[in-house]
Amino acid sequence: MSITASTTKYEKIYSREKNKVEKKLNGLLKGKQPKSLYEPCDYIISSGGKRIRAMLILLSAKAVGAVYSSAYNAAAAVEILHNFTLVHDDIMDNADKRRGMPTLHIKYDLSTAILAGDNLIAIAYDNLLKDSPLNAKRVLQTFTQGIMEVCEGQSYDKEFEVKRKVTIDDYILMITKKTAALAEMCCSIGAQIGGGSASEINMLKKYGLNLGIAFQLQDDLLDIMGDEEEFGKKVGGDLIEGKKTYLFLRALEKSKGENRRALEAVIANKGIRKNQVKKYKNIYDELDVINDTAKQVTAYTAKALRSIKKVKDDEAREMFTWLANSLLKRKK
Amino acid sequence: MSITASTTKYEKIYSREKNKVEKKLNGLLKGKQPKSLYEPCDYIISSGGKRIRAMLILLSAKAVGAVYSSAYNAAAAVEILHNFTLVHDDIMDNADKRRGMPTLHIKYDLSTAILAGDNLIAIAYDNLLKDSPLNAKRVLQTFTQGIMEVCEGQSYDKEFEVKRKVTIDDYILMITKKTAALAEMCCSIGAQIGGGSASEINMLKKYGLNLGIAFQLQDDLLDIMGDEEEFGKKVGGDLIEGKKTYLFLRALEKSKGENRRALEAVIANKGIRKNQVKKYKNIYDELDVINDTAKQVTAYTAKALRSIKKVKDDEAREMFTWLANSLLKRKK
């Protein structure tokens, strides 16, 4: 089978299962009262996205021998939870657009966005409970732990915005909590709902965790590498906003003299001007940090792939492999 | 036994059990990282309050034959959940003080307050899970339902601020969701954790629901009746802010001519000036709505008391009775 043919096969499965989750999400809140609460909740959960977290749940259930349909509600739950984080993060980041649409606090108002986000947490639990086994305690504990880690990660992220000295280890801890913990949680919950053994749950958790870290590092890379039109957001946005990304921290670590002073100025000035992006991209090139980051992405992806080698279900294992490789090659 | 002696007995039990919950709450988040997240969370959950919701959990567990200590974590959980609602409501209401201290978004900032509130929801679930039976599903569903109702109630409340026509039924629905549903949830969860039967759970839920409605109507009354110094907030604050309370809506319903025009002006102008409070209190007196509201408080309290008549545990039944009567007589 050629690479193209198998890609199509996996894309088809992804798309088929994604549509099942979409359908569940789209029908969930229609007509619920009060409209002032449920319309904004519906606005965000129906606004699309890759639904990768839902897929991690479904594939993890499949990996331990269950059918996809055993975890559709749980898959919807993690997407709802992810959307809650987007709504509240967009307030904190003063973001006015998301997926090409106005963010919730812009379309409605601050109070509505806070309240809709809160309600989404409860709606997420409500859906998770529908797919949880009678002995639901551990599933719920895993989910709850995931929410706390996301909050902790977001808190570190906000902290790092104003903190002058942030190490690469600090940064990895932050993205582990803010992004990777949720992916790890998805794999754990899918495997638990599917009835997996402790060792099966553990290997799938490792996949989610490492995939999540690779995903975020790739995001950092794409910000400076991306094609402005294809990527959909401005190139070098992280530098403009003065974000301490992996690339930036690695550059700072390797730099001396003039380059170091230029990088320290980004911290002192809390960002750069748009017309300075090219200059900083040159510094990144000179210090070879784009390559360093790409190597990290490859290493974390390889780690993720190693951990699912023993997955017995062929389709799940192949889908996990395809998914990790697709994310590695993604342009946005 | 004289009334005074028995009051002291109940007060002692309340105070003893409240202290157990306080101790749990105070030790919960100390030293947790990141400080930028857990310090504000600790600030609000350690800031006191009556802890009535915790008491409803404990008494409901006792009422069905369990010991208080079976539900301390769950009791802490509902207080944490209640504090989450305070943090986010204070943002929405632009409130700068709470229990005589700066509100969280004033002491820290908006992002911190949003994030701390979010984290408190997860911390609440985390604590609830500690006291949940192995088959925790129904307890978790009840808790989740409670959060959704609180969000719905808050949403109606914000809606009513700008809606011209609000009926007394609308208002009762709003306070049922915003305040009473949580009290109902506490009684249900306490009884479930205590291993109560379906009929025991139901009668305790009715107590919580009716007590919650009585409590909120009493709050509306105290706003206009309260002694400024004793009550701790300005008398007539609801009128000044143009809130459509039970008193206001009842007055509107009964009024004609000049009084009606004066009341409609409150809606049109979204409130009154501080020096107009006396004028409106006179309208309330003329229309006898203070008496109407007091009657409702008594009626809901009586309903609450009727529903716990069959509670077999003497201490729990007596405590429930004392609690309802104390709230009826409260001045703040």
XYZ file of C-alpha atoms in Angstrom:
664
model
C 0.000 0.000 0.000
C 1.413 3.350 -0.974
C 1.817 6.120 1.566
C -0.902 8.113 -0.151
C -3.402 5.282 -0.102
C -2.860 4.530 3.575
C -3.005 8.221 4.423
C -6.374 8.351 2.777
C -7.540 5.342 4.788
C -6.540 6.985 8.086
C -7.910 10.340 7.050
C -11.211 8.649 6.311
C -11.388 7.043 9.745
C -10.411 10.340 11.397
C -13.013 12.227 9.445
C -15.747 9.619 10.054
C -15.176 9.564 13.824
C -14.706 13.336 14.015
C -18.110 13.738 12.379
C -19.726 11.550 15.037
C -18.285 13.792 17.745
C -19.284 16.947 15.830
C -22.826 15.664 15.541
C -22.986 15.047 19.267
C -21.558 18.498 20.025
C -23.843 20.278 17.598
C -27.020 18.788 18.995
C -26.112 19.086 22.640
C -27.282 22.549 23.670
C -29.847 23.473 21.033
C -32.955 25.028 22.541
C -31.716 24.942 26.141
C -32.768 27.754 28.478
C -31.704 30.406 29.340
C -30.696 31.363 25.819
C -28.385 34.045 27.247
C -26.239 31.211 28.611
C -26.636 28.334 26.166
C -26.389 30.280 22.913
C -22.822 31.456 23.703
C -21.917 27.951 24.957
C -23.207 26.526 21.667
C -21.379 29.219 19.687
C -18.001 28.035 20.905
C -18.516 24.262 20.951
C -19.946 24.312 17.409
C -17.105 26.418 16.055
C -15.009 23.510 14.830
C -11.354 22.740 15.405
C -9.287 19.643 14.778
C -10.938 17.657 17.582
C -7.606 15.943 18.271
C -8.431 15.502 21.947
C -11.654 13.698 21.097
C -9.688 11.461 18.742
C -7.201 10.606 21.509
C -10.089 9.425 23.678
C -11.614 7.323 20.909
C -8.331 5.783 19.765
C -7.331 4.959 23.350
C -10.627 3.168 23.929
C -10.132 1.289 20.650
C -6.508 0.515 21.564
C -7.605 -1.494 24.596
C -10.237 -3.418 22.686
C -13.398 -1.309 22.996
C -15.443 0.179 20.153
C -15.234 3.867 19.272
C -18.878 4.372 20.207
C -18.185 3.467 23.840
C -16.525 6.852 24.286
C -18.368 9.389 22.112
C -19.757 11.222 25.136
C -16.345 11.302 26.794
C -14.844 12.511 23.507
C -17.420 15.320 23.403
C -16.613 16.057 27.054
C -12.924 16.742 26.447
C -13.711 18.954 23.484
C -16.144 20.920 25.653
C -13.477 21.186 28.341
C -10.901 22.324 25.777
C -13.340 24.969 24.554
C -13.841 26.227 28.101
C -10.083 26.831 28.310
C -10.171 28.706 24.991
C -12.991 31.003 26.146
C -11.303 31.941 29.405
C -7.778 32.093 27.923
C -9.027 34.452 25.191
C -10.274 36.826 27.891
C -6.911 36.679 29.689
C -4.971 37.123 26.432
C -7.214 39.934 25.169
C -7.691 37.905 21.982
C -10.426 39.147 19.686
C -10.421 36.388 17.079
C -10.443 32.598 17.233
C -10.812 30.281 14.233
C -11.538 33.382 12.136
C -14.538 34.335 14.293
C -14.935 36.893 17.090
C -14.004 35.427 20.486
C -16.856 34.904 22.901
C -16.199 37.948 25.093
C -16.081 40.119 21.961
C -19.228 38.688 20.371
C -21.105 38.829 23.690
C -19.479 40.437 26.742
C -17.098 39.659 29.590
C -19.738 38.379 32.030
C -21.271 36.119 29.421
C -17.882 34.688 28.477
C -16.925 33.984 32.092
C -20.266 32.335 32.801
C -20.350 30.339 29.563
C -16.863 29.009 30.328
C -17.942 28.004 33.838
C -21.005 26.248 32.514
C -18.932 24.412 29.903
C -16.908 22.806 32.708
C -20.097 21.378 34.201
C -21.416 20.352 30.770
C -18.125 18.544 30.180
C -18.487 16.594 33.436
C -22.110 15.862 32.587
C -21.109 14.279 29.271
C -18.162 12.421 30.720
C -20.462 10.850 33.312
C -22.647 9.443 30.520
C -19.793 7.242 29.299
C -18.254 6.496 32.682
C -18.504 3.023 34.101
C -20.579 2.485 37.229
C -17.371 2.706 39.218
C -16.676 6.124 37.754
C -14.476 7.460 40.520
C -11.074 7.037 38.871
C -12.217 8.422 35.514
C -13.577 11.477 37.298
C -10.395 11.874 39.319
C -8.297 11.770 36.152
C -10.511 14.392 34.511
C -10.416 16.623 37.595
C -6.638 16.332 37.826
C -6.455 17.335 34.160
C -8.426 20.536 34.793
C -6.200 21.502 37.709
C -3.084 20.956 35.605
C -4.475 23.108 32.797
C -5.179 25.893 35.310
C -1.687 25.520 36.772
C -0.165 25.607 33.274
C -2.103 28.729 32.353
C -1.018 30.308 35.623
C 2.658 29.579 34.904
C 2.163 30.979 31.397
C 0.789 34.264 32.789
C 3.568 34.282 35.411
C 6.256 33.853 32.736
C 4.924 36.864 30.837
C 6.223 39.142 33.585
C 9.040 36.998 35.002
C 12.456 37.957 33.646
C 14.269 34.682 34.239
C 12.538 31.623 32.800
C 14.533 28.448 32.125
C 13.881 25.832 29.455
C 12.908 23.438 32.250
C 10.359 25.977 33.527
C 9.024 26.226 30.004
C 8.707 22.455 29.536
C 6.886 22.223 32.888
C 4.507 24.963 31.767
C 3.600 23.380 28.404
C 3.414 19.957 30.016
C 0.689 21.271 32.280
C -0.994 23.676 29.889
C -1.130 21.445 26.812
C 0.304 17.969 27.294
C -1.509 17.072 30.527
C -4.850 17.313 28.746
C -3.664 15.020 25.930
C -2.338 12.594 28.531
C -5.675 12.778 30.358
C -7.557 12.003 27.131
C -5.534 8.844 26.551
C -5.930 7.770 30.161
C -9.696 8.304 30.160
C -10.214 6.591 26.806
C -8.236 3.586 28.016
C -10.106 3.520 31.353
C -13.501 3.665 29.674
C -12.370 0.965 27.259
C -11.462 -1.249 30.212
C -7.686 -1.224 29.706
C -5.192 -2.677 32.173
C -2.917 -0.486 34.300
C 0.023 -1.062 31.940
C -2.109 -0.308 28.878
C -3.331 2.908 30.482
C 0.257 3.878 31.295
C 1.631 3.369 27.806
C -1.222 5.344 26.274
C -0.721 8.144 28.788
C 2.925 8.360 27.696
C 1.817 8.664 24.106
C -0.542 11.534 24.945
C 1.980 13.348 27.110
C 4.824 13.245 24.569
C 2.536 13.995 21.651
C 1.245 17.008 23.580
C 4.736 18.368 24.210
C 5.715 17.791 20.560
C 2.525 19.554 19.480
C 3.259 22.667 21.526
C 6.917 22.869 20.459
C 5.724 22.522 16.862
C 3.331 25.413 17.518
C 6.276 27.529 18.648
C 8.134 26.589 15.462
C 5.204 27.307 13.168
C 4.842 30.780 14.620
C 8.167 31.819 13.124
C 8.269 29.430 10.158
C 4.677 29.567 8.978
C 3.450 31.032 5.776
C 1.417 34.085 6.756
C -1.497 33.197 4.476
C -1.493 29.472 5.127
C -0.892 29.725 8.850
C -3.725 32.193 9.327
C -1.979 34.274 11.953
C 0.856 36.739 11.679
C 4.386 35.287 11.437
C 6.483 36.080 14.497
C 3.450 36.832 16.653
C 5.141 35.244 19.666
C 8.147 37.585 19.313
C 5.886 40.601 18.813
C 4.058 39.688 22.033
C 7.331 38.939 23.830
C 6.395 35.326 24.559
C 9.121 33.200 26.069
C 8.817 30.243 23.703
C 11.177 27.288 23.421
C 12.931 28.966 20.482
C 13.379 32.183 22.374
C 14.680 30.556 25.554
C 17.023 28.296 23.588
C 18.310 31.309 21.663
C 18.851 33.192 24.897
C 20.755 30.220 26.302
C 23.100 30.017 23.292
C 23.556 33.721 22.597
C 26.431 36.035 23.427
C 27.300 39.662 22.893
C 25.090 41.609 20.541
C 22.573 38.793 19.970
C 22.145 38.332 23.678
C 21.497 42.030 24.197
C 18.945 41.960 21.369
C 17.140 39.015 22.971
C 17.218 40.590 26.417
C 15.648 43.692 24.896
C 12.619 41.569 23.928
C 12.105 40.770 27.609
C 12.714 44.325 28.792
C 10.384 45.798 26.151
C 7.794 42.993 26.469
C 7.945 42.280 22.756
C 9.184 43.713 19.467
C 7.762 45.745 16.596
C 6.379 43.958 13.552
C 9.187 45.267 11.357
C 11.785 43.677 13.658
C 10.599 40.091 13.064
C 13.055 39.566 10.188
C 15.988 40.689 12.330
C 15.093 38.214 15.080
C 14.474 35.422 12.607
C 18.036 35.999 11.453
C 19.293 35.688 15.021
C 17.350 32.419 15.380
C 18.937 31.191 12.133
C 22.403 32.219 13.248
C 22.005 30.386 16.559
C 20.424 27.404 14.808
C 17.516 27.257 17.268
C 14.937 26.421 14.612
C 16.858 23.242 13.999
C 17.197 22.613 17.754
C 13.454 22.921 18.207
C 12.666 20.695 15.221
C 14.946 18.057 16.748
C 13.006 18.262 20.005
C 9.716 17.877 18.165
C 11.089 14.783 16.440
C 12.435 13.384 19.707
C 9.150 13.807 21.607
C 7.216 12.380 18.659
C 9.547 9.362 18.564
C 9.023 8.885 22.283
C 5.264 8.974 21.750
C 5.532 6.427 18.951
C 7.726 4.083 20.983
C 5.160 3.943 23.755
C 2.349 2.634 21.534
C 4.356 -0.116 19.807
C 2.670 -2.777 21.929
C -0.888 -1.661 21.177
C -2.556 -4.845 19.952
C -5.398 -3.317 17.994
C -3.953 -2.724 14.520
C -6.239 0.113 13.522
C -5.646 2.071 16.747
C -1.871 1.597 16.569
C -1.735 2.643 12.923
C -3.990 5.613 13.566
C -1.800 6.726 16.490
C 1.265 6.477 14.271
C -0.353 8.343 11.398
C -1.664 11.016 13.762
C 1.750 11.666 15.333
C 3.417 11.854 11.922
C 0.705 14.121 10.531
C 1.118 16.521 13.432
C 4.871 16.507 12.837
C 4.302 17.601 9.247
C 1.512 20.053 9.890
C 1.755 23.604 8.614
C -0.897 25.108 10.894
C -34.984 22.808 78.550
C -35.299 26.518 77.990
C -35.042 28.009 74.518
C -31.778 29.684 75.435
C -30.200 26.503 76.707
C -31.162 24.504 73.615
C -30.018 27.301 71.323
C -26.658 27.139 72.996
C -26.528 23.388 72.485
C -27.212 23.714 68.755
C -24.863 26.628 68.404
C -22.163 24.521 69.986
C -22.675 21.665 67.551
C -22.757 24.098 64.619
C -19.599 25.787 65.767
C -17.798 22.502 66.479
C -18.589 21.044 63.048
C -17.954 24.349 61.272
C -14.478 24.388 62.805
C -13.746 20.930 61.407
C -14.639 22.166 57.932
C -12.646 25.380 58.424
C -9.625 23.361 59.431
C -9.891 21.240 56.315
C -10.303 24.331 54.115
C -7.433 26.205 55.725
C -4.931 23.408 55.270
C -5.957 22.415 51.780
C -3.904 24.638 49.490
C -1.018 25.766 51.679
C 2.319 25.591 49.853
C 0.872 24.378 46.556
C 2.545 25.526 43.330
C 2.239 27.759 41.379
C 1.774 30.343 44.095
C 0.272 32.737 41.540
C -2.700 30.349 41.348
C -2.999 28.778 44.796
C -2.455 31.882 46.927
C -5.550 33.607 45.473
C -7.515 30.329 45.738
C -6.498 30.095 49.389
C -7.322 33.780 49.959
C -10.977 33.219 49.118
C -11.582 29.800 50.676
C -9.971 30.896 53.952
C -11.996 34.103 54.131
C -14.743 32.711 56.335
C -18.474 32.869 55.894
C -21.341 31.071 57.616
C -20.521 27.711 55.987
C -24.249 26.924 55.857
C -23.820 24.760 52.750
C -21.216 22.633 54.490
C -23.594 22.246 57.419
C -26.403 21.102 55.113
C -24.135 18.332 53.813
C -23.107 17.221 57.294
C -26.620 17.325 58.765
C -28.044 15.423 55.789
C -25.457 12.670 56.204
C -26.266 12.559 59.942
C -29.994 12.568 59.202
C -29.748 9.255 57.360
C -27.650 7.620 60.046
C -24.034 8.406 59.098
C -21.481 10.246 61.201
C -20.544 13.861 60.464
C -16.987 12.861 59.635
C -18.137 10.777 56.659
C -18.778 13.982 54.754
C -16.138 16.543 55.790
C -14.469 16.476 52.376
C -17.803 16.841 50.618
C -18.674 19.685 53.005
C -15.388 21.388 52.099
C -16.179 20.743 48.424
C -19.471 22.669 48.450
C -17.882 25.574 50.278
C -15.138 25.664 47.641
C -17.779 25.553 44.922
C -19.727 28.349 46.619
C -16.553 30.428 46.791
C -15.932 29.889 43.080
C -19.366 31.420 42.395
C -18.522 34.384 44.642
C -15.229 35.071 42.825
C -16.781 35.026 39.359
C -20.002 36.795 40.415
C -17.943 39.588 41.996
C -16.247 40.161 38.635
C -19.607 40.268 36.850
C -21.110 42.575 39.478
C -18.066 44.864 39.632
C -18.002 44.303 43.386
C -14.868 45.521 45.125
C -15.508 44.236 48.652
C -16.628 40.900 50.081
C -16.748 40.039 53.794
C -15.001 43.355 54.451
C -11.999 42.406 52.291
C -11.059 43.336 48.722
C -12.606 40.951 46.191
C -10.185 38.651 44.399
C -10.068 40.552 41.092
C -9.344 43.758 43.032
C -6.654 42.260 45.270
C -5.022 40.463 42.323
C -6.315 41.050 38.787
C -9.011 39.901 36.365
C -7.033 37.016 34.851
C -6.053 35.688 38.267
C -9.651 35.847 39.484
C -11.008 34.024 36.434
C -8.349 31.331 36.691
C -8.626 30.931 40.458
C -12.391 30.488 40.081
C -11.894 27.848 37.396
C -9.389 25.989 39.531
C -11.741 26.097 42.519
C -14.318 24.140 40.516
C -11.785 21.362 39.949
C -10.610 21.508 43.578
C -14.224 21.159 44.651
C -14.661 18.015 42.518
C -11.365 16.693 43.836
C -12.553 16.999 47.425
C -16.007 15.654 46.706
C -14.443 12.553 45.153
C -12.576 11.868 48.413
C -15.861 11.309 50.260
C -17.765 9.700 47.405
C -18.632 6.031 47.603
C -17.040 3.653 45.117
C -20.152 3.982 43.001
C -19.712 7.727 42.852
C -21.589 8.374 39.639
C -24.849 9.689 41.081
C -23.147 11.948 43.625
C -21.075 13.453 40.820
C -24.137 13.875 38.619
C -25.961 15.703 41.400
C -22.979 18.008 41.946
C -22.621 18.688 38.211
C -26.339 19.424 37.877
C -25.969 21.864 40.776
C -23.210 23.795 39.014
C -25.235 24.066 35.815
C -28.226 25.369 37.757
C -26.088 27.982 39.497
C -24.773 29.143 36.106
C -28.310 29.234 34.709
C -29.509 31.199 37.732
C -26.695 33.721 37.407
C -27.478 34.042 33.712
C -31.158 34.772 34.438
C -30.045 37.291 37.063
C -27.867 39.151 34.530
C -30.693 38.881 31.965
C -33.212 40.394 34.381
C -30.944 43.406 34.958
C -31.691 44.612 31.439
C -35.094 42.977 30.865
C -38.001 45.354 31.468
C -40.724 42.821 32.176
C -39.859 40.280 34.867
C -42.654 38.410 36.662
C -42.610 37.063 40.218
C -42.554 33.544 38.711
C -39.460 34.479 36.682
C -37.885 35.753 39.857
C -38.664 32.609 41.865
C -37.208 30.494 39.032
C -34.055 32.629 39.071
C -33.438 32.399 42.843
C -34.368 28.711 42.806
C -31.518 28.123 40.380
C -29.068 30.707 41.661
C -29.388 30.019 45.392
C -31.803 27.238 46.303
C -30.531 24.593 43.852
C -27.169 24.554 45.589
C -28.780 24.110 49.022
C -30.930 21.313 47.579
C -27.812 19.746 46.065
C -26.022 19.859 49.439
C -28.833 17.975 51.162
C -28.989 15.440 48.351
C -25.255 14.792 48.366
C -25.036 14.554 52.157
C -27.887 12.040 52.176
C -26.339 10.051 49.308
C -22.936 9.894 50.964
C -24.644 8.885 54.215
C -26.334 6.019 52.385
C -29.889 7.375 52.607
C -32.874 5.811 50.811
C -34.551 7.473 47.822
C -37.360 8.802 50.000
C -34.925 10.109 52.615
C -32.919 11.865 49.896
C -36.109 13.408 48.532
C -37.347 14.811 51.823
C -33.942 16.316 52.581
C -33.772 17.844 49.090
C -37.119 19.538 49.749
C -35.732 20.979 52.976
C -32.717 22.409 51.166
C -34.739 23.811 48.285
C -37.307 25.586 50.453
C -34.721 26.797 52.935
C -32.733 28.225 50.007
C -35.712 30.151 48.652
C -36.583 31.438 52.136
C -32.951 32.485 52.593
C -32.885 34.532 49.399
C -36.256 36.212 50.057
C -34.970 37.062 53.533
C -31.890 38.593 51.891
C -34.167 40.814 49.795
C -36.004 41.850 52.960
C -32.850 42.563 54.937
C -31.580 44.853 52.213
C -34.366 47.334 52.914
C -34.958 46.525 56.601
C -31.411 46.100 57.824
C -29.601 48.322 60.207
C -26.818 49.946 58.178
C -24.166 49.281 60.808
C -25.296 45.801 61.776
C -26.032 44.633 58.234
C -22.653 45.730 56.943
C -23.891 46.980 53.607
C -25.859 50.047 52.641
C -29.625 49.898 53.248
C -31.601 49.939 50.018
C -28.634 48.808 47.924
C -30.913 46.696 45.749
C -33.070 49.726 44.925
C -30.021 51.879 44.250
C -28.746 49.236 41.829
C -32.203 48.796 40.292
C -32.413 45.104 41.203
C -35.724 43.445 40.526
C -36.142 41.774 43.921
C -39.225 40.028 45.253
C -40.225 43.199 47.102
C -39.835 45.337 44.031
C -41.762 42.988 41.740
C -44.531 42.522 44.307
C -44.768 46.301 44.733
C -44.943 46.743 40.971
C -47.725 44.153 40.808
C -49.821 45.902 43.478
C -49.131 49.521 42.553
C -51.260 52.014 40.654
C -50.995 55.625 39.577
C -48.171 57.617 41.059
C -46.557 54.708 42.909
C -46.527 52.619 39.750
C -44.867 55.419 37.801
C -42.257 55.801 40.540
C -41.490 52.072 40.416
C -41.333 52.021 36.632
C -38.840 54.875 36.837
C -36.495 52.564 38.778
C -36.468 50.192 35.801
C -36.096 52.949 33.224
C -33.268 54.627 35.142
C -31.630 51.331 36.194
C -31.735 52.312 39.845
C -32.307 55.250 42.162
C -30.168 57.779 44.022
C -29.180 57.088 47.612
C -31.333 59.944 48.887
C -34.432 58.393 47.291
C -34.293 55.194 49.383
C -36.589 56.625 52.052
C -39.209 57.570 49.455
C -39.252 54.055 48.032
C -39.316 52.467 51.467
C -42.471 54.488 52.067
C -43.985 53.099 48.859
C -43.104 49.578 50.021
C -44.769 50.314 53.376
C -47.857 51.752 51.716
C -48.213 48.680 49.484
C -47.458 46.377 52.427
C -44.877 44.393 50.432
C -42.484 44.021 53.357
C -45.203 42.091 55.116
C -45.962 40.099 51.943
C -42.323 39.093 51.648
C -42.031 38.183 55.323
C -45.069 35.940 54.874
C -43.371 34.191 51.972
C -40.219 33.676 54.021
C -42.319 32.126 56.781
C -44.224 29.951 54.301
C -41.083 28.567 52.623
C -39.464 28.003 56.013
C -42.566 26.122 57.203
C -42.441 23.991 54.052
C -38.789 23.222 54.747
C -39.612 22.247 58.327
C -42.517 20.019 57.308
C -40.264 18.017 55.019
C -37.843 16.981 57.761
C -40.450 15.915 60.340
C -39.748 12.258 59.620
C -35.982 12.499 60.090
C -35.230 9.745 62.619
C -31.944 11.069 63.953
C -32.916 13.432 66.771
C -29.838 15.629 66.656
C -30.057 16.152 62.881
C -33.791 16.919 62.997
C -33.380 19.362 65.871
C -30.403 21.012 64.185
C -32.360 21.396 60.931
C -35.219 22.990 62.859
C -32.946 25.317 64.792
C -31.070 26.274 61.610
C -34.241 27.177 59.708
C -35.565 29.219 62.614
C -32.217 30.965 63.106
C -32.093 31.966 59.446
C -35.650 33.274 59.748
C -34.549 35.528 62.589
C -31.197 36.562 61.156
C -30.319 40.230 60.841
C -27.480 39.825 58.302
